[in-house]
C-alpha positions as MATLAB code, in Angstrom:
seq = 'MKDKKLKNIAGGHNACAGCGQLVAAQAVMRALEDHEVIIANATGCLEVTSTAYPQSSWRSPWIHSLFENAAAVASGVKSGLNKQGKRNIKVIVQGGDGGTFDIGLGLVSGMWERGDEVLYI';
ca = [
       0.000    0.000    0.000;
       1.171    3.494   -0.744;
       2.146    5.986    1.941;
      -1.203    7.271    3.205;
       0.165   10.758    3.817;
       0.636   11.201    0.079;
      -3.152   11.302   -0.393;
      -3.706   14.142    2.029;
      -3.480   17.831    1.379;
      -0.082   19.261    2.196;
       0.428   22.154    4.557;
       1.427   25.566    3.318;
      -1.924   26.355    1.734;
      -3.518   29.791    2.101;
      -6.721   28.702    3.851;
      -7.727   30.234    7.150;
      -6.968   28.187   10.259;
      -9.760   25.667   10.782;
     -11.233   26.295    7.311;
     -14.285   24.059    6.953;
     -13.725   23.386    3.265;
     -10.169   22.242    3.828;
     -11.183   20.066    6.793;
     -13.898   18.455    4.632;
     -11.519   17.956    1.692;
      -8.968   16.374    4.021;
     -11.659   14.012    5.391;
     -12.594   12.951    1.860;
      -8.972   12.285    1.004;
      -8.542   10.198    4.166;
     -11.651    8.169    3.281;
     -10.163    7.443   -0.147;
      -6.577    6.894    0.949;
      -6.598    3.269   -0.220;
      -7.569    4.316   -3.760;
      -5.843    6.150   -6.563;
      -7.747    9.364   -7.193;
      -7.883   12.244   -9.644;
      -9.588   15.428   -8.468;
     -11.427   17.975  -10.597;
     -11.869   21.174   -8.617;
     -14.209   23.965   -9.638;
     -13.255   27.585   -9.121;
     -13.902   28.644   -5.542;
     -12.255   29.157   -2.181;
     -10.929   25.591   -1.984;
      -9.246   25.952   -5.364;
      -7.836   29.399   -4.636;
      -6.446   28.562   -1.197;
      -4.938   25.197   -2.127;
      -3.282   26.075   -5.436;
      -1.679   29.488   -5.266;
       0.554   29.702   -8.346;
       3.129   28.174   -8.755;
       2.420   25.620   -6.003;
      -0.295   23.161   -5.073;
      -1.197   21.584   -1.745;
      -2.784   18.600   -3.467;
      -0.767   15.394   -3.314;
      -2.944   13.644   -5.876;
      -3.474   14.413   -9.554;
      -5.629   17.519   -9.642;
      -7.235   19.603  -12.380;
      -8.843   23.018  -12.154;
     -12.014   23.736  -14.062;
     -14.351   26.681  -14.407;
     -17.268   27.258  -12.029;
     -19.799   25.397  -14.110;
     -17.952   22.553  -15.792;
     -16.220   20.491  -13.099;
     -18.723   17.641  -13.612;
     -18.045   17.602  -17.358;
     -14.279   17.670  -16.828;
     -14.511   14.776  -14.362;
     -16.757   12.834  -16.743;
     -14.189   13.283  -19.497;
     -11.340   12.205  -17.226;
     -13.267    9.096  -16.135;
     -14.185    8.268  -19.738;
     -10.536    8.541  -20.776;
      -9.435    6.324  -17.893;
     -12.078    3.741  -18.804;
     -10.926    3.786  -22.439;
      -7.384    3.059  -21.210;
      -8.644    0.213  -19.017;
      -7.820    2.073  -15.801;
     -11.175    1.484  -14.109;
      -9.756    1.321  -10.585;
      -8.910    5.055  -10.409;
     -11.551    7.124   -8.593;
     -12.487   10.524  -10.018;
     -13.735   13.165   -7.584;
     -15.294   16.575   -8.134;
     -15.007   19.268   -5.490;
     -17.777   21.685   -6.454;
     -17.070   25.371   -6.061;
     -19.012   28.565   -5.472;
     -22.136   28.361   -7.625;
     -20.872   25.421   -9.633;
     -23.384   22.872   -8.384;
     -26.881   24.277   -7.934;
     -26.433   27.408  -10.000;
     -24.643   27.592  -13.337;
     -23.347   24.006  -13.184;
     -26.593   22.141  -12.578;
     -27.001   21.142  -16.225;
     -23.561   19.541  -16.345;
     -24.041   17.811  -12.995;
     -27.400   16.413  -14.129;
     -25.803   15.213  -17.370;
     -23.173   13.358  -15.352;
     -25.938   11.721  -13.291;
     -28.024   10.870  -16.361;
     -25.077    9.109  -18.017;
     -24.350    7.217  -14.792;
     -20.721    8.308  -14.747;
     -18.767    6.775  -11.886;
     -17.698   10.107  -10.410;
     -17.939   11.193   -6.782;
     -19.364   14.721   -6.726;
     -18.838   16.688   -3.518;
];
């Protein structure tokens, strides 16, 4: 098994002490520590505080997307992994400000309708 600490979010991020989003993201990463994961993160506080250019606090493959299209990006990543036969890699979306129930609802519902194996948070 891989070093479990490699799945967690590294220190040095710009989030406020005790930030709820970072605590939640860390809990998700701990729950998935036995799996390989790729994270699609919508624009929002979590993205801004954890990836201040030129660094990233994420210790897993991570991709930034716009507010509304994180679900579509994750669906594309999962589809590409499936095409390559890499079905054991989990794909996660961390929804951002307005990206879930506002401007991103159409793309989230499309992901659900297709039955994509993506964890949307």
